[in-house]
Short mmCIF file of C-alpha atoms in Angstrom, two decimals:
data_model
loop_
_atom_site.label_atom_id
_atom_site.label_comp_id
_atom_site.label_asym_id
_atom_site.label_seq_id
_atom_site.Cartn_x
_atom_site.Cartn_y
_atom_site.Cartn_z
CA MET A 1 11.42 -3.23 5.12
CA THR A 2 7.69 -2.55 4.97
CA GLY A 3 5.03 -5.09 4.14
CA LEU A 4 3.95 -4.27 0.62
CA LEU A 5 7.38 -3.49 -0.65
CA ARG A 6 8.66 -6.64 1.05
CA ALA A 7 6.16 -8.59 -1.04
CA LEU A 8 8.28 -7.87 -4.10
CA ALA A 9 11.45 -9.19 -2.53
CA PRO A 10 12.14 -12.91 -2.01
CA GLU A 11 9.62 -14.01 0.57
CA ALA A 12 10.73 -15.50 3.86
CA ALA A 13 8.77 -18.29 5.49
CA SER A 14 6.09 -17.18 7.91
CA ARG A 15 7.47 -16.97 11.43
CA THR A 16 4.54 -18.69 13.11
CA SER A 17 1.89 -21.25 12.28
CA HIS A 18 -0.76 -18.60 12.81
CA ALA A 19 0.90 -16.25 10.31
CA HIS A 20 1.32 -19.07 7.80
CA VAL A 21 -2.37 -20.01 7.92
CA VAL A 22 -3.49 -16.38 7.68
CA ALA A 23 -1.17 -15.64 4.74
CA SER A 24 -2.01 -18.84 2.85
CA LEU A 25 -5.78 -18.58 3.20
CA GLY A 26 -5.71 -14.81 2.71
CA ARG A 27 -3.93 -15.09 -0.61
CA GLN A 28 -6.23 -17.91 -1.77
CA ILE A 29 -9.31 -15.84 -0.97
CA VAL A 30 -8.04 -12.65 -2.61
CA SER A 31 -6.78 -14.54 -5.67
CA GLY A 32 -10.18 -16.14 -6.21
CA TYR A 33 -9.09 -19.68 -5.39
CA PHE A 34 -11.88 -19.53 -2.87
CA PRO A 35 -14.48 -17.35 -4.68
CA PRO A 36 -16.95 -15.07 -2.82
CA GLY A 37 -19.75 -17.08 -1.32
CA THR A 38 -17.63 -20.22 -0.91
CA ILE A 39 -17.93 -22.10 2.35
CA LEU A 40 -14.42 -22.90 3.52
CA PRO A 41 -13.50 -26.46 4.54
CA GLY A 42 -14.14 -27.29 8.21
CA ASP A 43 -11.70 -26.94 11.05
CA LYS A 44 -10.71 -30.61 10.89
CA ASP A 45 -9.82 -30.47 7.20
CA LEU A 46 -8.01 -27.16 7.40
CA GLY A 47 -6.16 -28.23 10.54
CA GLU A 48 -4.88 -31.35 8.82
CA ARG A 49 -4.01 -29.39 5.69
CA PHE A 50 -1.85 -26.89 7.55
CA GLY A 51 -0.71 -29.20 10.30
CA VAL A 52 -1.89 -26.90 13.04
CA SER A 53 -4.01 -27.27 16.15
CA ARG A 54 -7.66 -26.28 16.33
CA THR A 55 -6.67 -23.35 18.58
CA VAL A 56 -4.16 -21.94 16.05
CA LEU A 57 -6.66 -22.38 13.25
CA ARG A 58 -9.43 -20.61 15.08
CA GLU A 59 -7.15 -17.67 15.91
CA ALA A 60 -6.19 -17.45 12.24
CA MET A 61 -9.84 -17.44 11.19
CA LYS A 62 -10.54 -14.63 13.67
CA THR A 63 -7.75 -12.64 12.04
CA LEU A 64 -9.19 -13.18 8.55
CA ALA A 65 -12.65 -12.24 9.82
CA ALA A 66 -11.25 -9.00 11.23
CA LYS A 67 -9.90 -8.24 7.79
CA ARG A 68 -13.43 -8.76 6.44
CA LEU A 69 -12.40 -11.62 4.15
CA ILE A 70 -14.59 -14.23 5.80
CA GLU A 71 -17.64 -14.45 8.03
CA ALA A 72 -18.64 -17.36 10.25
CA LYS A 73 -22.31 -18.26 10.43
CA THR A 74 -23.91 -20.74 12.79
CA ARG A 75 -24.99 -23.97 11.08
CA VAL A 76 -23.65 -22.65 7.76
CA GLY A 77 -19.91 -22.50 8.14
CA THR A 78 -17.29 -19.90 7.28
CA LYS A 79 -18.17 -17.98 4.12
CA VAL A 80 -15.86 -16.01 1.89
CA LEU A 81 -17.06 -12.42 1.61
CA GLU A 82 -17.42 -10.27 -1.51
CA PRO A 83 -14.45 -8.08 -2.48
CA GLU A 84 -16.53 -4.98 -1.78
CA ARG A 85 -16.51 -5.93 1.91
CA TRP A 86 -12.76 -6.58 2.20
CA ASN A 87 -10.80 -4.13 4.31
CA LEU A 88 -8.45 -2.80 1.66
CA LEU A 89 -6.93 -0.41 4.17
CA ASP A 90 -5.51 -3.44 5.92
CA SER A 91 -1.87 -3.79 4.85
CA ASP A 92 -2.08 -7.59 4.41
CA VAL A 93 -5.23 -7.48 2.31
CA LEU A 94 -3.81 -4.68 0.17
CA ARG A 95 -0.55 -6.63 -0.28
CA TRP A 96 -2.37 -9.80 -1.33
CA ARG A 97 -4.47 -7.75 -3.75
CA VAL A 98 -1.32 -6.35 -5.38
CA GLU A 99 0.37 -9.74 -5.47
CA THR A 100 -2.52 -11.55 -7.13
CA GLY A 101 -2.80 -9.35 -10.18
CA LEU A 102 -3.11 -5.76 -11.36
CA ASP A 103 -5.65 -4.12 -13.63
CA LYS A 104 -6.41 -0.62 -14.88
CA GLY A 105 -9.38 -0.15 -12.60
CA PHE A 106 -7.46 -1.04 -9.46
CA ILE A 107 -4.67 1.40 -10.33
CA GLU A 108 -7.18 4.17 -11.06
CA ASP A 109 -9.03 3.56 -7.82
CA LEU A 110 -5.81 3.58 -5.86
CA ALA A 111 -4.72 6.88 -7.43
CA ALA A 112 -8.16 8.39 -6.72
CA MET A 113 -7.83 7.52 -3.04
CA ARG A 114 -4.38 9.05 -2.87
CA LEU A 115 -5.64 12.23 -4.58
CA ALA A 116 -8.36 12.48 -1.99
CA PHE A 117 -5.89 12.52 0.88
CA GLU A 118 -2.29 13.41 0.00
CA PRO A 119 -2.74 16.85 -1.58
CA GLU A 120 -4.61 17.93 1.57
CA ALA A 121 -1.84 16.42 3.71
CA ALA A 122 0.65 18.57 1.76
CA ALA A 123 -1.52 21.69 2.30
CA LEU A 124 -1.72 20.98 6.00
CA ALA A 125 2.03 20.46 6.08
CA ALA A 126 2.48 23.90 4.53
CA ARG A 127 0.47 25.32 7.38
CA ARG A 128 2.05 23.35 10.22
CA ALA A 129 5.61 22.45 9.27
CA THR A 130 8.43 23.29 11.68
CA ALA A 131 12.01 24.00 10.71
CA GLU A 132 12.84 20.43 11.75
CA ASP A 133 10.14 19.07 9.46
CA ILE A 134 11.48 21.09 6.50
CA ALA A 135 15.02 19.86 7.15
CA ARG A 136 13.75 16.26 7.21
CA LEU A 137 11.93 16.70 3.91
CA HIS A 138 14.91 18.32 2.19
CA ALA A 139 17.14 15.47 3.37
CA ILE A 140 14.78 12.88 1.92
CA VAL A 141 14.57 14.66 -1.42
CA ASP A 142 18.39 14.84 -1.53
CA GLU A 143 18.46 11.10 -0.98
CA LEU A 144 15.75 10.58 -3.57
CA GLY A 145 17.91 12.28 -6.22
CA ASP A 146 20.82 9.86 -5.73
CA LEU A 147 21.54 8.33 -9.16
CA GLY A 148 22.79 5.12 -7.59
CA HIS A 149 19.28 3.89 -6.67
CA ASP A 150 17.91 0.52 -7.67
CA ARG A 151 14.17 -0.12 -7.93
CA ALA A 152 13.76 -1.16 -4.34
CA SER A 153 15.84 1.59 -2.73
CA ILE A 154 14.14 4.42 -4.62
CA ALA A 155 10.72 3.06 -3.67
CA TYR A 156 11.71 3.00 0.03
CA VAL A 157 12.92 6.60 -0.09
CA ASP A 158 9.83 7.70 -1.98
CA LEU A 159 7.66 6.08 0.67
CA ASP A 160 9.66 7.82 3.43
CA PHE A 161 8.94 11.14 1.72
CA HIS A 162 5.18 10.65 1.57
CA ILE A 163 5.03 9.38 5.12
CA ALA A 164 7.06 12.45 6.21
CA ILE A 165 4.44 14.68 4.55
CA ALA A 166 1.71 12.86 6.45
CA ASP A 167 3.63 13.25 9.70
CA THR A 168 4.18 16.95 9.02
CA SER A 169 0.45 17.44 8.45
CA ARG A 170 -0.05 16.62 12.14
CA ASN A 171 -3.24 14.81 11.14
CA PRO A 172 -3.27 11.20 12.34
CA PHE A 173 -5.81 10.21 9.71
CA MET A 174 -3.36 11.20 6.98
CA ARG A 175 -0.68 8.98 8.51
CA ALA A 176 -3.17 6.11 8.53
CA THR A 177 -3.32 6.13 4.71
CA SER A 178 0.33 5.10 4.37
CA GLY A 179 -0.73 1.62 3.22
CA LEU A 180 -2.34 3.10 0.10
CA ILE A 181 0.90 4.95 -0.70
CA GLU A 182 2.96 1.84 -0.21
CA ALA A 183 0.62 -0.12 -2.47
CA ALA A 184 1.04 2.43 -5.26
CA LEU A 185 4.83 2.40 -4.92
CA SER A 186 4.99 -1.39 -4.84
CA ILE A 187 3.02 -1.47 -8.10
CA ALA A 188 5.39 1.11 -9.62
CA LEU A 189 8.34 -1.00 -8.43
CA ARG A 190 6.88 -4.03 -10.19
CA LEU A 191 5.87 -2.38 -13.46
CA SER A 192 8.16 0.60 -13.94
CA SER A 193 10.60 2.62 -11.91
CA PRO A 194 12.53 5.90 -12.26
CA ALA A 195 15.57 3.88 -11.17
CA ASP A 196 15.72 2.48 -14.71
CA ASN A 197 16.63 5.93 -16.07
CA PRO A 198 18.90 8.57 -14.44
CA GLU A 199 16.91 11.36 -16.06
CA LEU A 200 13.71 10.07 -14.46
CA ILE A 201 15.40 9.97 -11.05
CA THR A 202 16.36 13.61 -11.47
CA ASP A 203 12.82 14.51 -12.56
CA LEU A 204 11.36 12.62 -9.61
CA ALA A 205 13.54 14.49 -7.17
CA LYS A 206 12.63 17.83 -8.77
CA SER A 207 8.90 17.15 -8.62
CA HIS A 208 9.18 16.23 -4.94
CA ARG A 209 11.38 19.24 -4.28
CA ARG A 210 8.57 21.45 -5.57
CA ILE A 211 6.33 20.03 -2.86
CA VAL A 212 8.91 20.80 -0.21
CA ASP A 213 9.52 24.33 -1.51
CA ALA A 214 5.78 25.07 -1.38
CA ILE A 215 5.54 23.68 2.16
CA GLU A 216 8.57 25.70 3.24
CA SER A 217 7.06 28.90 1.88
CA GLY A 218 3.71 28.14 3.55
CA ASP A 219 1.94 28.05 0.16
CA GLU A 220 -0.91 25.60 0.70
CA ASP A 221 -2.31 25.87 -2.83
CA ASN A 222 1.00 25.15 -4.50
CA ALA A 223 1.77 22.33 -2.07
CA ARG A 224 -1.59 20.76 -2.90
CA ARG A 225 -1.04 21.21 -6.63
CA ALA A 226 2.53 19.85 -6.59
CA MET A 227 1.47 16.76 -4.70
CA ARG A 228 -1.40 16.17 -7.12
CA ASP A 229 1.00 16.43 -10.07
CA VAL A 230 3.30 13.78 -8.50
CA ILE A 231 0.48 11.34 -7.90
CA GLU A 232 -1.10 11.81 -11.33
CA LEU A 233 2.23 11.42 -13.15
CA GLY A 234 3.02 8.26 -11.22
CA ALA A 235 -0.40 6.76 -12.00
CA THR A 236 -0.04 7.62 -15.69
CA ARG A 237 3.35 5.94 -15.92
CA THR A 238 2.03 2.87 -14.14
CA GLN A 239 -0.93 2.62 -16.50
CA GLN A 240 1.40 2.94 -19.49
CA ALA A 241 3.65 0.19 -18.16
CA LEU A 242 0.66 -2.05 -17.46
CA GLY A 243 -0.49 -1.53 -21.06
CA LYS A 244 2.89 -2.60 -22.39
CA GLU A 245 2.73 -5.76 -20.26
#
């Protein structure tokens, strides 16, 4: 189970003290409990709070700094950075952002990022796909159309499809955007899902099949267009569900 989608399932305890500190402080920073510009408590206070050694705490702070959530300054302390500086391509940061609240702007920005990458990945896939790639994509679409899906299972299969497109593009930068795709699907899982309606499952499979058909025929323009349609429709449904909430 992948990170962002796992966030919507019952959460297991962190496996290590380091992971527990990172996750706890990360969520508190992203949620605004520690607002931008805040100087975090010192090592002694945080160590006592989490019951960890100074070594574990310092390693956790290094991890959060690498995610661009905090910055340590000599004689000042560890400052919480502005959201504009956070590394939202980091899967943990993106997951915490999804967990701590959704808004129209965030959903629109996420869709815009996907539209910048995924249609081009589909076009590259149309140019570079092998027979084995096409077989893989058809198999995933067949699985996507299974009417027995629940919200979680259909999201996992949908994610597999988009990752397979990125793989087929043979462009490693496309594969690196999988966290954005997972974020969008985790939001859809939370707010709305085709699994709630058999007709929507069928429509979802058909729309993804159009992408595969275009890739199989080597039609880059139609592959690009079909992918754009899938992303835009998903974003629209998510916005509508958010409005109802």
